[in-house]
C-alpha positions as a Markdown table, in Angstrom:
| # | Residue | x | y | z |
|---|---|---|---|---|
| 1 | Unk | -12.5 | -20.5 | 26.9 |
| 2 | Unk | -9.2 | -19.5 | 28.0 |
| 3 | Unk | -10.2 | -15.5 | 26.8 |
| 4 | Unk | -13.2 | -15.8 | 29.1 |
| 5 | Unk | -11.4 | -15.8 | 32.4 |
| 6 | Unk | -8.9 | -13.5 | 34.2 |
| 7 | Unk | -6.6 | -12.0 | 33.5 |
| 8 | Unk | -6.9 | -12.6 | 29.7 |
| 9 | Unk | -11.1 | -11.8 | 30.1 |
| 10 | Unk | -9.9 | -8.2 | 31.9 |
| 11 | Unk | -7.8 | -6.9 | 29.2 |
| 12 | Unk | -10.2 | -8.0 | 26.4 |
| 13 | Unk | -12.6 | -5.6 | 27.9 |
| 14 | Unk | -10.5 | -3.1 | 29.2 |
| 15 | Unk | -8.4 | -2.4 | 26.1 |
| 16 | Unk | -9.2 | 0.2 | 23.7 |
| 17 | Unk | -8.8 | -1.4 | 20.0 |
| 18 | Unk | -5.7 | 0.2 | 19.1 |
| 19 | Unk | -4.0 | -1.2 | 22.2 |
| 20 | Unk | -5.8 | -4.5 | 21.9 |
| 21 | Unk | -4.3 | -4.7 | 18.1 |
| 22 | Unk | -0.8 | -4.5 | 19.6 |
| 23 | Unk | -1.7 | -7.4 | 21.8 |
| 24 | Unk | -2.5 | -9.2 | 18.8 |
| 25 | Unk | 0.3 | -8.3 | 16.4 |
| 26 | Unk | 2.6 | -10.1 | 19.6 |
| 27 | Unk | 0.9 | -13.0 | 19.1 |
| 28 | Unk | 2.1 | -12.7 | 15.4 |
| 29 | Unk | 5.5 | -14.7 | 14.8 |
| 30 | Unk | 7.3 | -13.6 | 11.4 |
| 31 | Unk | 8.7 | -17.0 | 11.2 |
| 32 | Unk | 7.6 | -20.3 | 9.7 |
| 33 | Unk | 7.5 | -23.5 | 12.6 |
| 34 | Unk | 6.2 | -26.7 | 11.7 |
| 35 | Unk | 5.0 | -28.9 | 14.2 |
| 36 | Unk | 8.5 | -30.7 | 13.6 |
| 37 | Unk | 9.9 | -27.6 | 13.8 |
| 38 | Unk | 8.9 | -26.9 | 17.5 |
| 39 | Unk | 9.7 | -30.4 | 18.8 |
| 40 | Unk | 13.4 | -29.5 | 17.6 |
| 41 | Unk | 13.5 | -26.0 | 19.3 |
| 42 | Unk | 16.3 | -26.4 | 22.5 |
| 43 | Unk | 15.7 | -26.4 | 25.8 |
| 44 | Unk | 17.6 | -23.2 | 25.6 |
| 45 | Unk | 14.9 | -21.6 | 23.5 |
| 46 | Unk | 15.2 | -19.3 | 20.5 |
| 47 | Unk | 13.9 | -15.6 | 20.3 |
| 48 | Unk | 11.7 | -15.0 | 17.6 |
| 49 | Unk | 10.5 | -11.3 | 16.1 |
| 50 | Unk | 6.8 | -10.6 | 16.5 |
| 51 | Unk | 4.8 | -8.5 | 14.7 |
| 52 | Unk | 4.4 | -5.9 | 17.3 |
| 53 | Unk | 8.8 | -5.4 | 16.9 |
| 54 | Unk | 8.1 | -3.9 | 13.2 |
| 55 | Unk | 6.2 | -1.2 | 14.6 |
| 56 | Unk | 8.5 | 0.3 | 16.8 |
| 57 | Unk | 6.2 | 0.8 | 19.6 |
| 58 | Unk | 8.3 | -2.1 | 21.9 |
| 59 | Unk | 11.0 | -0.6 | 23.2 |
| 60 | Unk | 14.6 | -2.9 | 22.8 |
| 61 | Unk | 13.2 | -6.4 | 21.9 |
| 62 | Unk | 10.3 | -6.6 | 24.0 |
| 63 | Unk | 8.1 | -7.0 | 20.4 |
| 64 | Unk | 10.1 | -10.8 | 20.5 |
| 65 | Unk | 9.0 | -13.6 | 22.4 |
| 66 | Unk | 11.2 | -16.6 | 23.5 |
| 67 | Unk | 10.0 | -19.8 | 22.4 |
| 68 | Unk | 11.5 | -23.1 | 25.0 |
| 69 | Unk | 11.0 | -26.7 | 24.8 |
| 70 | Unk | 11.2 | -29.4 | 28.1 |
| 71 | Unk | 13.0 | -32.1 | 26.9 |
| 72 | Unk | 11.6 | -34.1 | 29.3 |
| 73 | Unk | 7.4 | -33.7 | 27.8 |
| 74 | Unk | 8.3 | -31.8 | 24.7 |
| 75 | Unk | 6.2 | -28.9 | 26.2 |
| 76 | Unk | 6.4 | -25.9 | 24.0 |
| 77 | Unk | 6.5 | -22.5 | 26.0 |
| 78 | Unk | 6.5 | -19.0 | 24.5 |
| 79 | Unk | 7.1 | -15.5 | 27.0 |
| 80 | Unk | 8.8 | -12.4 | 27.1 |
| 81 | Unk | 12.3 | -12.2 | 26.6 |
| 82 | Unk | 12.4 | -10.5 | 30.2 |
| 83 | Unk | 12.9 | -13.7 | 32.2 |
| 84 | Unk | 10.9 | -12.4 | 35.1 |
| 85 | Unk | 7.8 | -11.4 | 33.0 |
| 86 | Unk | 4.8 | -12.5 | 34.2 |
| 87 | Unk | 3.0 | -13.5 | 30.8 |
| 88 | Unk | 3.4 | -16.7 | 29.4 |
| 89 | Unk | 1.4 | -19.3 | 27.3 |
| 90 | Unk | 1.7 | -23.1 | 26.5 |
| 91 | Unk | 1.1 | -24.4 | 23.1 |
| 92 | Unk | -1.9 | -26.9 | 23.5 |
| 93 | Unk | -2.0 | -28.0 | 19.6 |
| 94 | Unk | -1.5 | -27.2 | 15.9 |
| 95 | Unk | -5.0 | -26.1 | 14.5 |
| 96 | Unk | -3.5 | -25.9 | 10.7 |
| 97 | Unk | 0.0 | -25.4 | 8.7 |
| 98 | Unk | 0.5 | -24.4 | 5.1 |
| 99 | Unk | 3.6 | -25.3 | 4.4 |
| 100 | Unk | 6.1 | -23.6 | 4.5 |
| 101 | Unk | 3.9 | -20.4 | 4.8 |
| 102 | Unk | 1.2 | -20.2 | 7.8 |
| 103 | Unk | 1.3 | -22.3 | 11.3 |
| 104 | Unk | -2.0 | -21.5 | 13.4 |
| 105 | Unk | -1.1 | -22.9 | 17.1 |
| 106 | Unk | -3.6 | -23.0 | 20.0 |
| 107 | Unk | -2.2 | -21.6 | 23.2 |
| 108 | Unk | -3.9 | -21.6 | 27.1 |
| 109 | Unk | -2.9 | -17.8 | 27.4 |
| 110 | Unk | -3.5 | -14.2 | 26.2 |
| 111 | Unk | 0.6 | -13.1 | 25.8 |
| 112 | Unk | 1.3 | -9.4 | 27.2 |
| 113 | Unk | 4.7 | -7.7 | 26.0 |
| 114 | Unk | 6.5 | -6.6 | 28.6 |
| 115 | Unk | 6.2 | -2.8 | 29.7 |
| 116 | Unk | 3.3 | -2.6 | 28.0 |
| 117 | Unk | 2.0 | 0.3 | 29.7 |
| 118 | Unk | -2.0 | -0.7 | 30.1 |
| 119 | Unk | -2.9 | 2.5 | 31.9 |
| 120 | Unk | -1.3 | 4.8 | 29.5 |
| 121 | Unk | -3.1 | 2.8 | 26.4 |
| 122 | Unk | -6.2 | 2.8 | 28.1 |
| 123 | Unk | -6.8 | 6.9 | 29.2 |
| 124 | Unk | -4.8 | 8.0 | 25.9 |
| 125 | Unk | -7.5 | 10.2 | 23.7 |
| 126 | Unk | -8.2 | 9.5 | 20.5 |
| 127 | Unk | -6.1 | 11.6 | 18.1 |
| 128 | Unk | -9.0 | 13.2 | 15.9 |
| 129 | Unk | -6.1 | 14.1 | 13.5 |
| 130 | Unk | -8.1 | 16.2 | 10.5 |
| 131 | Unk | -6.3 | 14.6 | 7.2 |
| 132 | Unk | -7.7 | 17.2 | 5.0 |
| 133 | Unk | -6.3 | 20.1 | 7.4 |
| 134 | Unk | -3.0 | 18.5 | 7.9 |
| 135 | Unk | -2.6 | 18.1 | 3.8 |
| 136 | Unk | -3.1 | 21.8 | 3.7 |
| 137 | Unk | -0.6 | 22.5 | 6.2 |
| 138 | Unk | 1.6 | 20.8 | 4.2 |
| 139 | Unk | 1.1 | 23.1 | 1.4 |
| 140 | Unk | 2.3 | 20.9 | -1.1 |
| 141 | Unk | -0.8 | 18.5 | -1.0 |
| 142 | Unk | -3.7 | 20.7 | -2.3 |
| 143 | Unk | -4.7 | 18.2 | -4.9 |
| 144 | Unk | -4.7 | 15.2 | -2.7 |
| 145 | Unk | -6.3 | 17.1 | -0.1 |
| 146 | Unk | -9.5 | 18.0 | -2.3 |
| 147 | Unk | -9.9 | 14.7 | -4.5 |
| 148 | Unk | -10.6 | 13.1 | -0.2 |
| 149 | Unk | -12.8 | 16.0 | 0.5 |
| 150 | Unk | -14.9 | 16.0 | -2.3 |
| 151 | Unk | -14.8 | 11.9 | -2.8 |
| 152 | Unk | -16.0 | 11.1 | 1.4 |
| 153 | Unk | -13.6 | 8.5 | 1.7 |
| 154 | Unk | -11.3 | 10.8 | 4.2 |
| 155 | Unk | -14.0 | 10.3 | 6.6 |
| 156 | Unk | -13.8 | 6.4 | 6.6 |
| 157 | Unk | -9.5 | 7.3 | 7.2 |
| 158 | Unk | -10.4 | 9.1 | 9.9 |
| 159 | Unk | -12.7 | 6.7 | 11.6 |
| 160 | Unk | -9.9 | 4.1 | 11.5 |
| 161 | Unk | -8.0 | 6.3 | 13.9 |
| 162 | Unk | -8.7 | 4.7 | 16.6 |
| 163 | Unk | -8.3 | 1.2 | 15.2 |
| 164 | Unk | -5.1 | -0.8 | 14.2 |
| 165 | Unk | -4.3 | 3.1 | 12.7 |
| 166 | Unk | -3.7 | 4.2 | 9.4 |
| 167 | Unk | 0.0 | 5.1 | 7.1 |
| 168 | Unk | -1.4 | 7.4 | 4.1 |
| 169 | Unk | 0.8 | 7.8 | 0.8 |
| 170 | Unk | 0.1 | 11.2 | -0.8 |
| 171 | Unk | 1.0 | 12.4 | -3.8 |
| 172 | Unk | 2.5 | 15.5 | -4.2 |
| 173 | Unk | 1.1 | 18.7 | -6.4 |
| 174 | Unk | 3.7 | 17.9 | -8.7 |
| 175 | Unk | 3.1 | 14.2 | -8.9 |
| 176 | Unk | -0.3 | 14.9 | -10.1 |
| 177 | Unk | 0.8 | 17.5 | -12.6 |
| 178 | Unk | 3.3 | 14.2 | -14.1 |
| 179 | Unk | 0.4 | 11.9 | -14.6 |
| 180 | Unk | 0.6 | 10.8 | -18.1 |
| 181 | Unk | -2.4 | 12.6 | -20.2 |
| 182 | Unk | -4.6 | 9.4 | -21.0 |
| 183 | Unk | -5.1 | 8.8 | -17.1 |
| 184 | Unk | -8.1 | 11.2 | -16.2 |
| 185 | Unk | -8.5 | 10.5 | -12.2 |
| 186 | Unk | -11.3 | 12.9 | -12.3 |
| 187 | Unk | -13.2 | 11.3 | -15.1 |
| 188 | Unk | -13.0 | 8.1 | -13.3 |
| 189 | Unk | -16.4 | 6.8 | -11.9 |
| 190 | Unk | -16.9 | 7.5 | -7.8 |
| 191 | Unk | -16.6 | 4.0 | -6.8 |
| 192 | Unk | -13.3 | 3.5 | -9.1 |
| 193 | Unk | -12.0 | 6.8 | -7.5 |
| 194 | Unk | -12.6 | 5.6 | -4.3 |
| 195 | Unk | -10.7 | 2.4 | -4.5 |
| 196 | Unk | -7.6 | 4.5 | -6.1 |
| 197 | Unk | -7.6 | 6.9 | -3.3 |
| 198 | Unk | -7.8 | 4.0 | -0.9 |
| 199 | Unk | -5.1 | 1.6 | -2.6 |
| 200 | Unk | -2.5 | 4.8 | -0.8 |
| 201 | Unk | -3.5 | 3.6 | 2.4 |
| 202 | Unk | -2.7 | 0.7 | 4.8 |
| 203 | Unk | -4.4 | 0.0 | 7.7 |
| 204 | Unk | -2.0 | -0.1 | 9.9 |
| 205 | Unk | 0.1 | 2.5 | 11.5 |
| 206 | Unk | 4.1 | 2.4 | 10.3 |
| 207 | Unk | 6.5 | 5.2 | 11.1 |
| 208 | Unk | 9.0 | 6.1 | 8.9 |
| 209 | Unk | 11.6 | 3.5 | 10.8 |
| 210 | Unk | 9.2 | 0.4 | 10.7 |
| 211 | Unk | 8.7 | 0.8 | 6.4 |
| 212 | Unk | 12.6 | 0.5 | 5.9 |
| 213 | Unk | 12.7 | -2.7 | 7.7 |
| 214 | Unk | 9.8 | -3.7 | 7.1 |
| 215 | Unk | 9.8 | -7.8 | 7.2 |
| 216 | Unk | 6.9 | -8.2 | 4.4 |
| 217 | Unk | 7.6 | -6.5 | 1.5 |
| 218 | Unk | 4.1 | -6.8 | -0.1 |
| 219 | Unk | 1.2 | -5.1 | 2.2 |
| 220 | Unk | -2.5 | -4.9 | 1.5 |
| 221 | Unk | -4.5 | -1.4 | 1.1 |
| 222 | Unk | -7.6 | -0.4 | 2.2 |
| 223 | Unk | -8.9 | -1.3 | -1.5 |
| 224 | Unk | -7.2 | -4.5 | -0.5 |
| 225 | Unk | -10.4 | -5.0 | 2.0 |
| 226 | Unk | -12.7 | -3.9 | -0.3 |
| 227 | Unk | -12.2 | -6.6 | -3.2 |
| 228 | Unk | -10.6 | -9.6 | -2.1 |
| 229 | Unk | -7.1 | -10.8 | -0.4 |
| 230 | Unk | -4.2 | -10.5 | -3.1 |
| 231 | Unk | -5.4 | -7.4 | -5.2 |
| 232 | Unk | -4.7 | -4.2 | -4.5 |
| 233 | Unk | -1.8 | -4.3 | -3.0 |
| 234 | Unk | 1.7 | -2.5 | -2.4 |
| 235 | Unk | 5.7 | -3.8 | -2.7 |
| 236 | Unk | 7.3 | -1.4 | -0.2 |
| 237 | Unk | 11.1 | -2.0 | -0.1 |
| 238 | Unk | 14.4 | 0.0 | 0.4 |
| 239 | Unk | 16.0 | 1.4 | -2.4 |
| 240 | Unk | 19.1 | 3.7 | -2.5 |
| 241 | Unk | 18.5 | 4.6 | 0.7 |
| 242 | Unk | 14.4 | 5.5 | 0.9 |
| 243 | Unk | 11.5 | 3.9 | 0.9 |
| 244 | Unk | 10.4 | 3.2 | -3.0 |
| 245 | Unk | 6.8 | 2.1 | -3.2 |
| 246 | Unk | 6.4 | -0.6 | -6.3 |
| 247 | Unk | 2.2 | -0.7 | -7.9 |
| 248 | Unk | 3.6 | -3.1 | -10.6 |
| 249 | Unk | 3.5 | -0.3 | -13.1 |
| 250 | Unk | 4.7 | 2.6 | -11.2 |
| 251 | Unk | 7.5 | 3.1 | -8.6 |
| 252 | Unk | 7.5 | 6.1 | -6.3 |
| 253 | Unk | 9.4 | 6.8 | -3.4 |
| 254 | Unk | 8.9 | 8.2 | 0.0 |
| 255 | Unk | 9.8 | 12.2 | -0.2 |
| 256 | Unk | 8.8 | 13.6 | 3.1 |
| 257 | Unk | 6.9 | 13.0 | 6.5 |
| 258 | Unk | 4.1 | 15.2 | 6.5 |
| 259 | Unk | 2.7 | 14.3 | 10.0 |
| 260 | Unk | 3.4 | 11.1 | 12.3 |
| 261 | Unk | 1.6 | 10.4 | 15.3 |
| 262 | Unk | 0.6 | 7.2 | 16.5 |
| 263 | Unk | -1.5 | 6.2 | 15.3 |
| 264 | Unk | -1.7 | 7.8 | 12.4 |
| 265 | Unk | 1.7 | 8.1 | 9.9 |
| 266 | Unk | 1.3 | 10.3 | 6.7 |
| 267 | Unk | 4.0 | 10.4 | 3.9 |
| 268 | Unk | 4.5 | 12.5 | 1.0 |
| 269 | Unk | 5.4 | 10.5 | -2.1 |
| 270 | Unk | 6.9 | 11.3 | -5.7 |
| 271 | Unk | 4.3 | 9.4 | -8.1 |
| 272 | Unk | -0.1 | 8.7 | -7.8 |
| 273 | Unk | 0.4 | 5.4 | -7.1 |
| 274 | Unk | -2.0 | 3.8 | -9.8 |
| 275 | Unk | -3.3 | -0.1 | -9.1 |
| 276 | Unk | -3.0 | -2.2 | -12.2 |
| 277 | Unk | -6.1 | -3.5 | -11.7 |
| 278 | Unk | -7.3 | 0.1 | -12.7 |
| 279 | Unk | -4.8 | 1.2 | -15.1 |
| 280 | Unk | -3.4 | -1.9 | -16.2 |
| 281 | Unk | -3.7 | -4.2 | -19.6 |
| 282 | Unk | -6.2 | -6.3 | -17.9 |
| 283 | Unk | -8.4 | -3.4 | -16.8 |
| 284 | Unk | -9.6 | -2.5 | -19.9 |
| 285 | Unk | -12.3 | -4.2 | -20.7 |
| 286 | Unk | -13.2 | -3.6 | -17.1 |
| 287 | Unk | -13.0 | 0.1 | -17.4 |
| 288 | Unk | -14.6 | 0.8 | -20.8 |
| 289 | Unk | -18.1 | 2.7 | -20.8 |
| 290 | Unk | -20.4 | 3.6 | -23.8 |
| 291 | Unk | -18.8 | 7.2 | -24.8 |
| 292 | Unk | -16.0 | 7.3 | -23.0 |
| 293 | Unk | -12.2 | 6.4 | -23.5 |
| 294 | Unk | -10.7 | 3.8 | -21.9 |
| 295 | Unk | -8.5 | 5.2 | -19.3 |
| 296 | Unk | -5.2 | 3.2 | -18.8 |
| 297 | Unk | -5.3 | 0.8 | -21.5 |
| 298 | Unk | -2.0 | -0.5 | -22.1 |
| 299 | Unk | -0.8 | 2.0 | -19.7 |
| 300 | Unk | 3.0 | 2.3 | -19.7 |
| 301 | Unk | 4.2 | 5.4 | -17.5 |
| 302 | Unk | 7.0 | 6.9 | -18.8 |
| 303 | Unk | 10.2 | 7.7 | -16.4 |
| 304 | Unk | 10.4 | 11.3 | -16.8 |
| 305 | Unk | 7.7 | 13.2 | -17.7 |
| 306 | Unk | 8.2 | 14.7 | -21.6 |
| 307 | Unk | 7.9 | 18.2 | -22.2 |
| 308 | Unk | 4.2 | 18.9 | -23.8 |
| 309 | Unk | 5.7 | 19.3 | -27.6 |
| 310 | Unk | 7.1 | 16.0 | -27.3 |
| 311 | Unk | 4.1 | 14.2 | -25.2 |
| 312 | Unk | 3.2 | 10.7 | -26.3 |
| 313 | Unk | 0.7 | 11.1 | -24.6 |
| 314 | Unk | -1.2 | 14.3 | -27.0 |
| 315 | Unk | -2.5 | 14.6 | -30.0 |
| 316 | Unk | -1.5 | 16.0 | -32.7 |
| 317 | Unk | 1.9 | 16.1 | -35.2 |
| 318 | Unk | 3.9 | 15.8 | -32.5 |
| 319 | Unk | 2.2 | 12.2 | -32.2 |
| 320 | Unk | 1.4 | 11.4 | -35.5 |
| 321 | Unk | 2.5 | 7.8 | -37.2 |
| 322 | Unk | 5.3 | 7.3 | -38.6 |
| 323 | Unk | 5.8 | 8.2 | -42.8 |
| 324 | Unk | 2.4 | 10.0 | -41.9 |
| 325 | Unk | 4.1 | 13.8 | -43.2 |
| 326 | Unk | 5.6 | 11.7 | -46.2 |
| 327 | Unk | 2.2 | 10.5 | -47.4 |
| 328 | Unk | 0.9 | 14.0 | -47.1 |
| 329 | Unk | 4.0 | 15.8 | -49.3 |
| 330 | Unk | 3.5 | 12.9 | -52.0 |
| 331 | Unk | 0.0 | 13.2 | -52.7 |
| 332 | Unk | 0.3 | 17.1 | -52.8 |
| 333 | Unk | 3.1 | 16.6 | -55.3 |
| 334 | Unk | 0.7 | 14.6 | -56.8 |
| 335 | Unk | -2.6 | 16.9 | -57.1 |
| 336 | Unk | -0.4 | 19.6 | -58.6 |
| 337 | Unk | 1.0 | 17.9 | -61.1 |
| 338 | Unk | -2.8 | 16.9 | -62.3 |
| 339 | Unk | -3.5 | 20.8 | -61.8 |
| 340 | Unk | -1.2 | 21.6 | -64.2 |
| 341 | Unk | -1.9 | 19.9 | -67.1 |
| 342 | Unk | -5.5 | 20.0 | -67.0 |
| 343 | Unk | -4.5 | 23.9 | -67.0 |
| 344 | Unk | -2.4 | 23.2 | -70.5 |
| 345 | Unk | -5.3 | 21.2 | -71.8 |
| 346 | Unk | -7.5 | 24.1 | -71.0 |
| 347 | Unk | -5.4 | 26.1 | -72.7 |
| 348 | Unk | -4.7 | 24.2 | -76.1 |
| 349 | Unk | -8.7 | 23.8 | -76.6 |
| 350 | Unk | -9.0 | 27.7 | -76.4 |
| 351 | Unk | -5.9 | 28.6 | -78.9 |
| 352 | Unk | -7.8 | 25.7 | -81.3 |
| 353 | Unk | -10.7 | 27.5 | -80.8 |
């Protein structure tokens, strides 16, 4: 009811969805309050970090929002740190908590951040970035740029443009020349493909600033969306200095910006980033066909790639089992010691003869 009237029933309509997500990410906290919680806030108030902050679109700490208490009727108050900002909202009741995870609160108010410019967000053309064109461009991407072309799914990255936006993670030329040789992305099946391409993109747009402090480490994909909350998802943290990308059995790390405009954010990154519910030990039942290997089973990525002579990954002596080249010496041994003296026994019946 309180969306359906002005000035929160204007914006609703007016907003283009990629401005409109902001307004929602500031209605995000990225903190835990219990009801308790919020009856013990001070009069004073505390400032709390907002979603919107991690995406460095608020300028200073306008992405915050200062939560204050009366003491008087306990009334709980959130509103722009900017003391003379028009945009506040009262805290009506708790609709449900999950300890000490998720609070949902009801509020009586649509919260703006402050200098958010609404006339810039709404005559600001969509981007129309081409991903397959900008990969080129980057001429270190060619792979990437082709296994998007051919499979479609580039067009459903594009189309989220407009949207919440998107951060891409592409592999490198040289990442997909590393992939260990039992895991065939090109013999995969479409719809398998399809998820792998999408588990190296978020939907959401992150520049390079707002994935090194990035207040939730693990973040869904677009394959995330496609088979149910919890799988499919990425551990992006700060390692040595860069942003290292965590699968759960591969770690790649952040190598370049290839193109970063909101909203759209694309980064070049050292390793294919391969889901383990693809190429893990679990997948393989999942991922057997009649007539075709399994591709990933007990998948272990080496750290370095071996040179092709020493590949674990090939067939052939290099791979052979162990005491394998004994066995074979021993029973030659073997077979010419029988040669020769069934050639002496030969020989014995023709001199009797």
């Amino acid at each position: 009811s309180y969306l359906s009237i002005p000035p929160s029933s204007d914006l609703t309509r007016r907003l283009p969805p990629s401005s409109l997500g902001d307004i929602l990410r500031y209605h995000v906290l990225l903190r835990y309050f219990s009801w308790t919680d919020l009856l013990q806030i001070p009069p004073s108030g505390v400032l709390v970090t907002t979603l919107l902050q991690t995406t460095s679109r608020a300028p200073a700490n306008f992405g915050a929002v200062n939560i204050t208490r009366n003491p008087l009727t306990n009334t709980i108050t959130i509103q722009s740190p900017v003391t003379f900002s028009p945009s506040n909202a009262t805290v009506l009741s708790l609709i449900k908590t999950l300890p000490y995870n998720i609070t949902i609160l009801a509020v009586d108010s649509l919260l703006v951040p402050y200098d958010f410019n609404l006339m810039t967000s709404e005559t600001r053309p969509p981007l129309g970035l081409n991903i397959t064109k900008a990969l080129i461009d980057g001429h270190n991407f060619n792979v990437a740029a082709a296994m998007l072309s051919a499979s479609g799914v580039v067009d459903e990255f594009e189309a989220d443009e407009g949207g919440a936006g998107i951060t891409l993670f592409v592999p490198t030329d040289g990442a997909f020349g590393d992939l260990p040789g039992n895991v065939r992305l090109q013999s995969l099946p479409a719809d398998k493909k399809s998820v792998v391409l999408k588990f190296h993109v978020l939907h959401s747009y992150y520049p390079l600033g707002s994935l090194e402090s990035i207040v939730n480490p693990v973040q869904p994909t677009l394959a995330t969306e496609d088979n149910g909350a919890g799988s499919f998802t990425l551990n992006i943290s700060r390692v040595n200095g860069s942003v290292a990308i965590d699968t759960g059995i591969v770690q790649a790390s952040v190598t370049q910006t290839v193109f970063d405009q909101n909203p759209v954010a694309i980064f070049g990154v050292s390793k294919v980033l391969l889901p383990r519910e693809v190429f893990g030990k679990d997948s393989a039942g999942a991922m057997a066909k009649p007539g075709n290997p399994v591709v990933g089973a007990n998948f272990q990525p080496p750290e370095t790639s071996p040179s092709p002579e020493n590949s674990p990954w090939l067939s052939g002596p290099a791979s052979s089992p162990s005491g394998f080249h004994e066995d074979m010496k021993s029973n030659g041994e073997r077979f010419r010691l029988q040669s020769c003296i069934v050639a002496l026994c030969c020989i014995g019946l023709y001199l009797l003869v």
